[in-house]
Amino acid sequence: MAEDPNQTSLRKKEHIELCLTDEVAFKSKSNGFDQYDFVHYAITETDIQKISFSTKFFGNKINFPFIISCMTGGTKEAENINLRLAEAAAELNIPLGVGSQRQALENERFHKSYKIIRLKAPGIPILGNIGAAQLVQFKTSDPVIKMINMVEANAMVIHVNPLQELLQKDGEPNFKGLLKSLRKLVRQINIPVIVKEVGAGISLQAAAKLLDCGVKGIDVAGAGGTSWAGVELLRNRSGYHNEFWDWGLPTSYCIKEIYKLKKNKQFLLIASGGIYNGFDMAKAFALGADMAASARVILKQLEKGGAEDVSSLVRYWFDTVKKIMYLTGSASIKELQKKRLIRKEELF
C-alpha cells in the first residue's frame, strides 16, 4: 500500500531538521579512524606541488575523489538545499547524490527539488537514489528508469537501511528478494549501480554478494557518523529501543575488510560514515577507499554559510590530505594505501 505522499514529505522535512543538529551523532561508537596513525616519513621526496586529485567517476572526469552524499529531495525545503549543493558540486566538479526519490514516484509536486540539480550543474555526475525496500516491490525496472531520467543520473544508488526501516514508524523492513532484484536491475539499466548503507556499515560477506549481483560500487556508510537509528528514535519520541542507537560496523572496519575483495573484483569503494575532516578522509584512502563521501557535515556547512562555504570546506579537507601525503612520502592516493597507517597500540 502506497504511503501518503504528504507523510513522505513530512518525514523528509523532519529528517533535514534533525540532521542539522548534532543530536543524531553516534553516542559512544566512533568511525574507527581514531585507532590509526600515519607513519611519518622523515626523508620524503614527494613534490607536494605535483599532487593531483583528478580522477574518474565511472568514466566522468572529476577534480576530487569526493561525493556530496545523497541527502534530500521530495519536500519544499529540499529544492533550495539541492540548488546550493549543486552550485558547490559544479564549482568543485565532483559528484552529487540526490535524496531518496521515493516521493517523486508518488506525485509530481516536488519533482523540481530533484531536477534543479541537473539544471544548475549540467556537467557533474549525479547519483539517483531509491531504497531497497522500494526496489523489491517494483514489478519492472520502469520506476527506476523514470528516476534516472528525472535527474539525468550517471549512476543509481540503492540504499540499504534495515535498521532504520526497523525502527521507523510505519517502516518497511521487508527486503526479501533484494539480491534477485539487484541482479535484474543491473541487467536492465545502462548506468552503474551503487549500493549504500545509511550508517550501520556493509560487511565483507554482504559486499561480496552485492558484487556478485553486478553492483559496481559499494558505499560502506559505516557507524561513526549519523545514526539513522538515532534519527528515527528521536522522531518516535517513545524512549524505546535506544539500545540500537550505536548499532553498526565502524567505517574504518568496513573499508579495511571490503578492500580485500579488490584482489578479484573491480569496483568503486566509497568511504562514508563519519568523514568529518581531512584526516578521516586520508585514513579512509589509506585503508583502501577509492573515494570519500559526506552528508551531514556538508549540510551543516551549507546552512552555516552557503555553497561557497561547502566548496571551501572540501578544498580545505583535500589540502589536509595533500599535506599528509607529503609527510608520508606518498605521491598519489594509491601510494598512500601502501602501509602508511599503523594501529596506535603498535606505537607504544
mmCIF file of C-alpha atoms in Angstrom:
data_model
loop_
_atom_site.group_PDB
_atom_site.id
_atom_site.type_symbol
_atom_site.label_atom_id
_atom_site.label_comp_id
_atom_site.label_asym_id
_atom_site.label_seq_id
_atom_site.Cartn_x
_atom_site.Cartn_y
_atom_site.Cartn_z
ATOM 1 C CA MET A 1 0.000 0.000 0.000
ATOM 2 C CA ALA A 2 1.459 3.355 -1.045
ATOM 3 C CA GLU A 3 2.358 5.753 1.734
ATOM 4 C CA ASP A 4 0.541 9.094 1.947
ATOM 5 C CA PRO A 5 2.801 11.441 -0.076
ATOM 6 C CA ASN A 6 2.191 14.179 2.484
ATOM 7 C CA GLN A 7 3.595 11.867 5.163
ATOM 8 C CA THR A 8 6.620 11.114 2.980
ATOM 9 C CA SER A 9 7.366 14.824 2.579
ATOM 10 C CA LEU A 10 6.826 15.480 6.295
ATOM 11 C CA ARG A 11 9.237 12.699 7.193
ATOM 12 C CA LYS A 12 11.862 14.139 4.855
ATOM 13 C CA LYS A 13 11.405 17.590 6.424
ATOM 14 C CA GLU A 14 11.886 16.114 9.905
ATOM 15 C CA HIS A 15 14.995 14.260 8.718
ATOM 16 C CA ILE A 16 16.531 17.519 7.444
ATOM 17 C CA GLU A 17 15.782 19.332 10.701
ATOM 18 C CA LEU A 18 17.310 16.585 12.834
ATOM 19 C CA CYS A 19 20.398 16.244 10.630
ATOM 20 C CA LEU A 20 21.136 19.949 11.073
ATOM 21 C CA THR A 21 21.843 19.161 14.730
ATOM 22 C CA ASP A 22 24.459 17.046 16.494
ATOM 23 C CA GLU A 23 21.752 15.122 18.341
ATOM 24 C CA VAL A 24 21.846 12.331 15.758
ATOM 25 C CA ALA A 25 25.550 11.508 16.057
ATOM 26 C CA PHE A 26 26.670 8.156 17.440
ATOM 27 C CA LYS A 27 26.942 8.321 21.225
ATOM 28 C CA SER A 28 29.848 6.011 22.100
ATOM 29 C CA LYS A 29 30.943 4.315 18.860
ATOM 30 C CA SER A 30 33.451 6.081 16.612
ATOM 31 C CA ASN A 31 34.196 5.731 12.905
ATOM 32 C CA GLY A 32 37.304 3.783 13.950
ATOM 33 C CA PHE A 33 39.814 6.139 12.325
ATOM 34 C CA ASP A 34 40.913 7.279 15.798
ATOM 35 C CA GLN A 35 42.524 3.838 16.220
ATOM 36 C CA TYR A 36 45.095 4.576 13.495
ATOM 37 C CA ASP A 37 48.005 6.923 12.979
ATOM 38 C CA PHE A 38 50.139 7.719 9.942
ATOM 39 C CA VAL A 39 53.720 6.526 9.592
ATOM 40 C CA HIS A 40 55.774 9.708 9.387
ATOM 41 C CA TYR A 41 58.409 9.541 6.625
ATOM 42 C CA ALA A 42 61.194 11.962 7.562
ATOM 43 C CA ILE A 43 63.044 11.675 4.233
ATOM 44 C CA THR A 44 60.051 12.381 1.999
ATOM 45 C CA GLU A 45 60.846 13.372 -1.565
ATOM 46 C CA THR A 46 57.233 13.877 -2.609
ATOM 47 C CA ASP A 47 56.734 17.125 -4.521
ATOM 48 C CA ILE A 48 53.598 18.482 -2.859
ATOM 49 C CA GLN A 49 53.002 20.868 -5.750
ATOM 50 C CA LYS A 50 52.619 17.936 -8.154
ATOM 51 C CA ILE A 51 49.997 16.038 -6.173
ATOM 52 C CA SER A 52 46.773 15.868 -8.169
ATOM 53 C CA PHE A 53 43.413 14.522 -7.047
ATOM 54 C CA SER A 54 41.892 14.474 -10.516
ATOM 55 C CA THR A 55 40.307 11.095 -11.213
ATOM 56 C CA LYS A 56 37.367 9.443 -12.956
ATOM 57 C CA PHE A 57 33.954 8.503 -11.659
ATOM 58 C CA PHE A 58 32.640 5.786 -13.983
ATOM 59 C CA GLY A 59 34.253 7.487 -16.968
ATOM 60 C CA ASN A 60 33.445 11.052 -15.911
ATOM 61 C CA LYS A 61 36.453 13.205 -15.091
ATOM 62 C CA ILE A 62 36.197 14.829 -11.653
ATOM 63 C CA ASN A 63 38.580 17.094 -9.738
ATOM 64 C CA PHE A 64 38.429 15.353 -6.364
ATOM 65 C CA PRO A 65 37.610 11.770 -5.281
ATOM 66 C CA PHE A 66 34.722 13.019 -3.170
ATOM 67 C CA ILE A 67 30.926 12.758 -3.360
ATOM 68 C CA ILE A 68 28.458 15.122 -1.758
ATOM 69 C CA SER A 69 26.416 12.236 -0.499
ATOM 70 C CA CYS A 70 22.719 11.551 -1.031
ATOM 71 C CA MET A 71 20.761 13.925 1.175
ATOM 72 C CA THR A 72 17.349 15.210 0.274
ATOM 73 C CA GLY A 73 14.534 15.823 -2.194
ATOM 74 C CA GLY A 74 10.772 15.499 -2.263
ATOM 75 C CA THR A 75 9.974 18.377 0.063
ATOM 76 C CA LYS A 76 9.699 22.149 -0.227
ATOM 77 C CA GLU A 77 12.866 22.762 1.797
ATOM 78 C CA ALA A 78 14.862 20.371 -0.384
ATOM 79 C CA GLU A 79 14.721 22.488 -3.518
ATOM 80 C CA ASN A 80 16.821 25.316 -2.091
ATOM 81 C CA ILE A 81 19.216 22.867 -0.407
ATOM 82 C CA ASN A 82 19.774 20.919 -3.627
ATOM 83 C CA LEU A 83 20.185 24.147 -5.610
ATOM 84 C CA ARG A 84 23.024 25.296 -3.361
ATOM 85 C CA LEU A 85 24.598 21.842 -3.163
ATOM 86 C CA ALA A 86 24.572 21.743 -6.975
ATOM 87 C CA GLU A 87 26.368 25.091 -7.062
ATOM 88 C CA ALA A 88 29.093 23.735 -4.783
ATOM 89 C CA ALA A 89 29.416 20.445 -6.675
ATOM 90 C CA ALA A 90 29.651 22.286 -10.001
ATOM 91 C CA GLU A 91 32.358 24.610 -8.676
ATOM 92 C CA LEU A 92 34.344 21.642 -7.348
ATOM 93 C CA ASN A 93 33.483 19.372 -10.311
ATOM 94 C CA ILE A 94 32.515 16.436 -8.106
ATOM 95 C CA PRO A 95 29.546 14.018 -8.000
ATOM 96 C CA LEU A 96 26.376 14.842 -6.086
ATOM 97 C CA GLY A 97 23.756 12.394 -4.858
ATOM 98 C CA VAL A 98 20.046 13.160 -4.571
ATOM 99 C CA GLY A 99 17.984 12.012 -1.635
ATOM 100 C CA SER A 100 15.579 9.107 -1.955
ATOM 101 C CA GLN A 101 13.356 9.616 -4.986
ATOM 102 C CA ARG A 102 10.529 7.614 -3.456
ATOM 103 C CA GLN A 103 8.337 10.700 -3.042
ATOM 104 C CA ALA A 104 8.801 11.546 -6.728
ATOM 105 C CA LEU A 105 7.064 8.289 -7.649
ATOM 106 C CA GLU A 106 4.065 9.184 -5.500
ATOM 107 C CA ASN A 107 3.258 12.529 -7.149
ATOM 108 C CA GLU A 108 4.888 15.314 -9.170
ATOM 109 C CA ARG A 109 4.563 18.041 -6.553
ATOM 110 C CA PHE A 110 8.251 18.196 -5.633
ATOM 111 C CA HIS A 111 9.891 16.946 -8.829
ATOM 112 C CA LYS A 112 11.695 20.265 -9.179
ATOM 113 C CA SER A 113 13.530 19.599 -5.898
ATOM 114 C CA TYR A 114 15.344 16.812 -7.757
ATOM 115 C CA LYS A 115 15.519 18.279 -11.266
ATOM 116 C CA ILE A 116 17.088 21.521 -10.017
ATOM 117 C CA ILE A 117 20.436 19.749 -9.613
ATOM 118 C CA ARG A 118 20.939 18.973 -13.301
ATOM 119 C CA LEU A 119 19.638 22.407 -14.266
ATOM 120 C CA LYS A 120 22.193 24.098 -12.023
ATOM 121 C CA ALA A 121 25.073 21.681 -12.589
ATOM 122 C CA PRO A 122 24.858 20.314 -16.170
ATOM 123 C CA GLY A 123 28.353 18.854 -16.222
ATOM 124 C CA ILE A 124 28.704 16.919 -12.962
ATOM 125 C CA PRO A 125 27.952 13.235 -12.282
ATOM 126 C CA ILE A 126 24.603 12.879 -10.493
ATOM 127 C CA LEU A 127 23.540 9.870 -8.428
ATOM 128 C CA GLY A 128 19.890 8.824 -8.397
ATOM 129 C CA ASN A 129 18.616 7.133 -5.252
ATOM 130 C CA ILE A 130 15.922 4.698 -4.098
ATOM 131 C CA GLY A 131 15.641 2.372 -1.122
ATOM 132 C CA ALA A 132 15.982 -1.394 -1.164
ATOM 133 C CA ALA A 133 12.558 -1.667 0.480
ATOM 134 C CA GLN A 134 11.026 0.002 -2.574
ATOM 135 C CA LEU A 135 13.175 -1.825 -5.144
ATOM 136 C CA VAL A 136 11.922 -5.247 -4.046
ATOM 137 C CA GLN A 137 8.331 -4.074 -4.571
ATOM 138 C CA PHE A 138 8.829 -2.960 -8.179
ATOM 139 C CA LYS A 139 7.449 -5.400 -10.752
ATOM 140 C CA THR A 140 9.661 -3.946 -13.503
ATOM 141 C CA SER A 141 12.616 -1.583 -13.763
ATOM 142 C CA ASP A 142 10.387 1.168 -15.181
ATOM 143 C CA PRO A 143 10.165 3.152 -11.904
ATOM 144 C CA VAL A 144 13.954 3.173 -11.597
ATOM 145 C CA ILE A 145 14.343 4.256 -15.214
ATOM 146 C CA LYS A 146 11.874 7.073 -14.522
ATOM 147 C CA MET A 147 14.020 8.207 -11.580
ATOM 148 C CA ILE A 148 17.195 8.026 -13.657
ATOM 149 C CA ASN A 149 15.650 10.154 -16.400
ATOM 150 C CA MET A 150 14.271 12.638 -13.885
ATOM 151 C CA VAL A 151 17.734 13.700 -12.688
ATOM 152 C CA GLU A 152 19.707 12.533 -15.742
ATOM 153 C CA ALA A 153 21.668 10.273 -13.414
ATOM 154 C CA ASN A 154 25.139 8.912 -14.165
ATOM 155 C CA ALA A 155 24.806 6.191 -11.517
ATOM 156 C CA MET A 156 21.962 4.782 -9.419
ATOM 157 C CA VAL A 157 22.237 4.337 -5.666
ATOM 158 C CA ILE A 158 20.207 1.658 -3.927
ATOM 159 C CA HIS A 159 20.306 2.420 -0.227
ATOM 160 C CA VAL A 160 20.030 -0.456 2.213
ATOM 161 C CA ASN A 161 18.747 0.643 5.609
ATOM 162 C CA PRO A 162 17.305 -2.337 7.501
ATOM 163 C CA LEU A 163 17.949 -0.800 10.928
ATOM 164 C CA GLN A 164 16.301 2.491 10.002
ATOM 165 C CA GLU A 165 13.280 0.729 8.487
ATOM 166 C CA LEU A 166 13.024 -1.482 11.570
ATOM 167 C CA LEU A 167 12.851 1.497 13.936
ATOM 168 C CA GLN A 168 10.938 3.909 11.719
ATOM 169 C CA LYS A 169 7.260 4.313 12.497
ATOM 170 C CA ASP A 170 5.432 2.506 9.671
ATOM 171 C CA GLY A 171 8.826 1.449 8.267
ATOM 172 C CA GLU A 172 9.216 -1.263 5.627
ATOM 173 C CA PRO A 173 11.836 -3.754 6.838
ATOM 174 C CA ASN A 174 10.958 -6.432 4.277
ATOM 175 C CA PHE A 175 13.977 -6.783 1.946
ATOM 176 C CA LYS A 176 13.107 -10.289 0.748
ATOM 177 C CA GLY A 177 14.197 -10.739 -2.868
ATOM 178 C CA LEU A 178 16.732 -7.900 -2.781
ATOM 179 C CA LEU A 179 19.629 -9.744 -4.424
ATOM 180 C CA LYS A 180 17.367 -11.077 -7.172
ATOM 181 C CA SER A 181 16.032 -7.548 -7.758
ATOM 182 C CA LEU A 182 19.560 -6.143 -7.933
ATOM 183 C CA ARG A 183 20.653 -8.748 -10.497
ATOM 184 C CA LYS A 184 17.666 -7.860 -12.631
ATOM 185 C CA LEU A 185 18.230 -4.132 -12.258
ATOM 186 C CA VAL A 186 21.900 -4.126 -13.282
ATOM 187 C CA ARG A 187 20.963 -6.000 -16.454
ATOM 188 C CA GLN A 188 18.174 -3.620 -17.388
ATOM 189 C CA ILE A 189 19.633 -0.151 -16.834
ATOM 190 C CA ASN A 190 22.580 1.318 -18.683
ATOM 191 C CA ILE A 191 24.289 3.099 -15.781
ATOM 192 C CA PRO A 192 26.264 1.636 -12.847
ATOM 193 C CA VAL A 193 24.517 0.616 -9.638
ATOM 194 C CA ILE A 194 25.983 1.586 -6.267
ATOM 195 C CA VAL A 195 24.728 0.050 -3.037
ATOM 196 C CA LYS A 196 24.972 2.297 0.001
ATOM 197 C CA GLU A 197 24.199 1.733 3.662
ATOM 198 C CA VAL A 198 22.992 4.694 5.716
ATOM 199 C CA GLY A 199 25.111 4.438 8.858
ATOM 200 C CA ALA A 200 25.333 0.817 10.005
ATOM 201 C CA GLY A 201 28.020 -0.339 7.554
ATOM 202 C CA ILE A 202 28.415 -3.116 4.994
ATOM 203 C CA SER A 203 30.283 -6.295 5.925
ATOM 204 C CA LEU A 204 32.730 -8.256 3.770
ATOM 205 C CA GLN A 205 30.192 -11.051 3.273
ATOM 206 C CA ALA A 206 27.428 -8.653 2.235
ATOM 207 C CA ALA A 207 29.746 -6.767 -0.131
ATOM 208 C CA ALA A 208 30.824 -9.994 -1.837
ATOM 209 C CA LYS A 209 27.197 -10.955 -2.520
ATOM 210 C CA LEU A 210 26.405 -7.470 -3.829
ATOM 211 C CA LEU A 211 29.354 -7.566 -6.223
ATOM 212 C CA ASP A 212 28.264 -10.990 -7.458
ATOM 213 C CA CYS A 213 24.962 -9.331 -8.447
ATOM 214 C CA GLY A 214 26.838 -6.963 -10.747
ATOM 215 C CA VAL A 215 26.917 -3.920 -8.475
ATOM 216 C CA LYS A 216 29.768 -1.567 -9.496
ATOM 217 C CA GLY A 217 30.122 0.462 -6.321
ATOM 218 C CA ILE A 218 29.967 -0.128 -2.574
ATOM 219 C CA ASP A 219 29.438 2.857 -0.257
ATOM 220 C CA VAL A 220 30.126 1.444 3.206
ATOM 221 C CA ALA A 221 28.347 4.262 5.124
ATOM 222 C CA GLY A 222 29.569 2.804 8.386
ATOM 223 C CA ALA A 223 28.950 3.628 12.018
ATOM 224 C CA GLY A 224 30.528 6.751 13.455
ATOM 225 C CA GLY A 225 28.724 9.499 11.579
ATOM 226 C CA THR A 226 24.968 9.996 11.571
ATOM 227 C CA SER A 227 22.971 7.379 13.465
ATOM 228 C CA TRP A 228 19.805 6.889 11.445
ATOM 229 C CA ALA A 229 18.618 4.680 14.274
ATOM 230 C CA GLY A 230 19.012 7.792 16.406
ATOM 231 C CA VAL A 231 17.113 9.891 13.862
ATOM 232 C CA GLU A 232 14.132 7.540 13.974
ATOM 233 C CA LEU A 233 14.272 7.117 17.749
ATOM 234 C CA LEU A 234 14.105 10.893 18.141
ATOM 235 C CA ARG A 235 11.201 11.043 15.695
ATOM 236 C CA ASN A 236 9.379 8.300 17.612
ATOM 237 C CA ARG A 237 9.741 10.162 20.946
ATOM 238 C CA SER A 238 8.962 6.926 22.760
ATOM 239 C CA GLY A 239 12.223 6.190 24.531
ATOM 240 C CA TYR A 240 12.020 2.545 23.447
ATOM 241 C CA HIS A 241 14.879 0.642 21.770
ATOM 242 C CA ASN A 242 17.524 3.304 22.459
ATOM 243 C CA GLU A 243 19.989 0.417 22.816
ATOM 244 C CA PHE A 244 20.112 0.313 18.997
ATOM 245 C CA TRP A 245 21.389 3.902 18.711
ATOM 246 C CA ASP A 246 25.021 2.808 18.286
ATOM 247 C CA TRP A 247 24.361 -0.341 16.245
ATOM 248 C CA GLY A 248 26.661 -0.925 13.290
ATOM 249 C CA LEU A 249 30.142 -1.631 11.948
ATOM 250 C CA PRO A 250 32.657 1.246 12.142
ATOM 251 C CA THR A 251 33.528 2.812 8.805
ATOM 252 C CA SER A 252 37.245 2.007 9.079
ATOM 253 C CA TYR A 253 36.495 -1.688 9.641
ATOM 254 C CA CYS A 254 34.173 -1.861 6.635
ATOM 255 C CA ILE A 255 36.748 -0.275 4.312
ATOM 256 C CA LYS A 256 39.589 -2.482 5.534
ATOM 257 C CA GLU A 257 37.538 -5.658 5.104
ATOM 258 C CA ILE A 258 35.868 -4.863 1.775
ATOM 259 C CA TYR A 259 39.185 -3.732 0.280
ATOM 260 C CA LYS A 260 40.217 -7.425 0.362
ATOM 261 C CA LEU A 261 37.738 -8.036 -2.474
ATOM 262 C CA LYS A 262 39.765 -5.754 -4.757
ATOM 263 C CA LYS A 263 42.110 -8.685 -5.439
ATOM 264 C CA ASN A 264 39.484 -10.374 -7.592
ATOM 265 C CA LYS A 265 36.865 -7.722 -8.366
ATOM 266 C CA GLN A 266 36.889 -4.295 -9.978
ATOM 267 C CA PHE A 267 34.557 -1.908 -8.190
ATOM 268 C CA LEU A 268 34.424 1.546 -6.644
ATOM 269 C CA LEU A 269 34.904 1.506 -2.870
ATOM 270 C CA ILE A 270 33.390 4.604 -1.268
ATOM 271 C CA ALA A 271 34.074 5.632 2.332
ATOM 272 C CA SER A 272 31.296 7.408 4.184
ATOM 273 C CA GLY A 273 30.013 7.392 7.728
ATOM 274 C CA GLY A 274 31.862 9.881 9.940
ATOM 275 C CA ILE A 275 34.065 11.619 7.382
ATOM 276 C CA TYR A 276 34.466 14.770 9.451
ATOM 277 C CA ASN A 277 37.777 16.202 8.235
ATOM 278 C CA GLY A 278 40.833 15.715 6.044
ATOM 279 C CA PHE A 279 42.431 13.266 8.467
ATOM 280 C CA ASP A 280 39.374 10.989 8.383
ATOM 281 C CA MET A 281 39.410 11.163 4.598
ATOM 282 C CA ALA A 282 43.135 10.435 4.315
ATOM 283 C CA LYS A 283 42.820 7.439 6.653
ATOM 284 C CA ALA A 284 39.900 6.152 4.586
ATOM 285 C CA PHE A 285 42.058 6.352 1.447
ATOM 286 C CA ALA A 286 44.974 4.692 3.232
ATOM 287 C CA LEU A 287 42.718 1.778 4.250
ATOM 288 C CA GLY A 288 41.686 1.233 0.625
ATOM 289 C CA ALA A 289 38.826 3.574 -0.292
ATOM 290 C CA ASP A 290 38.775 4.986 -3.827
ATOM 291 C CA MET A 291 36.521 7.879 -2.883
ATOM 292 C CA ALA A 292 35.077 9.506 0.213
ATOM 293 C CA ALA A 293 31.610 10.942 0.773
ATOM 294 C CA SER A 294 29.891 13.025 3.396
ATOM 295 C CA ALA A 295 26.377 14.341 4.016
ATOM 296 C CA ARG A 296 25.508 15.802 7.431
ATOM 297 C CA VAL A 297 28.736 17.807 7.800
ATOM 298 C CA ILE A 298 28.181 19.239 4.326
ATOM 299 C CA LEU A 299 24.540 20.053 5.088
ATOM 300 C CA LYS A 300 25.511 21.872 8.281
ATOM 301 C CA GLN A 301 28.217 23.814 6.448
ATOM 302 C CA LEU A 302 25.690 24.776 3.782
ATOM 303 C CA GLU A 303 23.270 26.151 6.370
ATOM 304 C CA LYS A 304 26.081 27.932 8.183
ATOM 305 C CA GLY A 305 27.279 29.805 5.103
ATOM 306 C CA GLY A 306 26.294 28.633 1.660
ATOM 307 C CA ALA A 307 27.650 26.949 -1.458
ATOM 308 C CA GLU A 308 30.958 28.815 -1.238
ATOM 309 C CA ASP A 309 31.472 27.589 2.323
ATOM 310 C CA VAL A 310 30.901 23.998 1.188
ATOM 311 C CA SER A 311 33.455 24.412 -1.616
ATOM 312 C CA SER A 312 35.955 25.956 0.794
ATOM 313 C CA LEU A 313 35.492 23.135 3.315
ATOM 314 C CA VAL A 314 36.055 20.377 0.744
ATOM 315 C CA ARG A 315 39.121 22.170 -0.630
ATOM 316 C CA TYR A 316 40.481 22.545 2.915
ATOM 317 C CA TRP A 317 39.991 18.834 3.557
ATOM 318 C CA PHE A 318 41.938 17.943 0.427
ATOM 319 C CA ASP A 319 44.668 20.429 1.294
ATOM 320 C CA THR A 320 44.999 18.479 4.554
ATOM 321 C CA VAL A 321 45.130 15.189 2.629
ATOM 322 C CA LYS A 322 47.840 16.644 0.391
ATOM 323 C CA LYS A 323 49.966 17.590 3.416
ATOM 324 C CA ILE A 324 49.505 14.097 4.877
ATOM 325 C CA MET A 325 50.585 12.577 1.571
ATOM 326 C CA TYR A 326 53.730 14.723 1.608
ATOM 327 C CA LEU A 327 54.542 13.729 5.207
ATOM 328 C CA THR A 328 54.122 10.018 4.414
ATOM 329 C CA GLY A 329 56.085 10.133 1.156
ATOM 330 C CA SER A 330 53.004 9.444 -0.983
ATOM 331 C CA ALA A 331 52.779 10.951 -4.456
ATOM 332 C CA SER A 332 49.310 9.511 -5.127
ATOM 333 C CA ILE A 333 46.308 8.026 -3.345
ATOM 334 C CA LYS A 334 47.464 4.566 -4.431
ATOM 335 C CA GLU A 335 50.833 5.139 -2.760
ATOM 336 C CA LEU A 336 49.048 6.287 0.401
ATOM 337 C CA GLN A 337 47.445 2.834 0.528
ATOM 338 C CA LYS A 338 50.827 1.091 0.801
ATOM 339 C CA LYS A 339 51.423 0.614 4.516
ATOM 340 C CA ARG A 340 51.144 4.270 5.504
ATOM 341 C CA LEU A 341 48.896 3.555 8.507
ATOM 342 C CA ILE A 342 49.704 1.898 11.814
ATOM 343 C CA ARG A 343 47.473 0.812 14.688
ATOM 344 C CA LYS A 344 48.072 3.183 17.582
ATOM 345 C CA GLU A 345 48.786 0.388 20.059
ATOM 346 C CA GLU A 346 51.822 -0.528 17.952
ATOM 347 C CA LEU A 347 53.391 2.856 18.685
ATOM 348 C CA PHE A 348 53.994 2.098 22.377
#
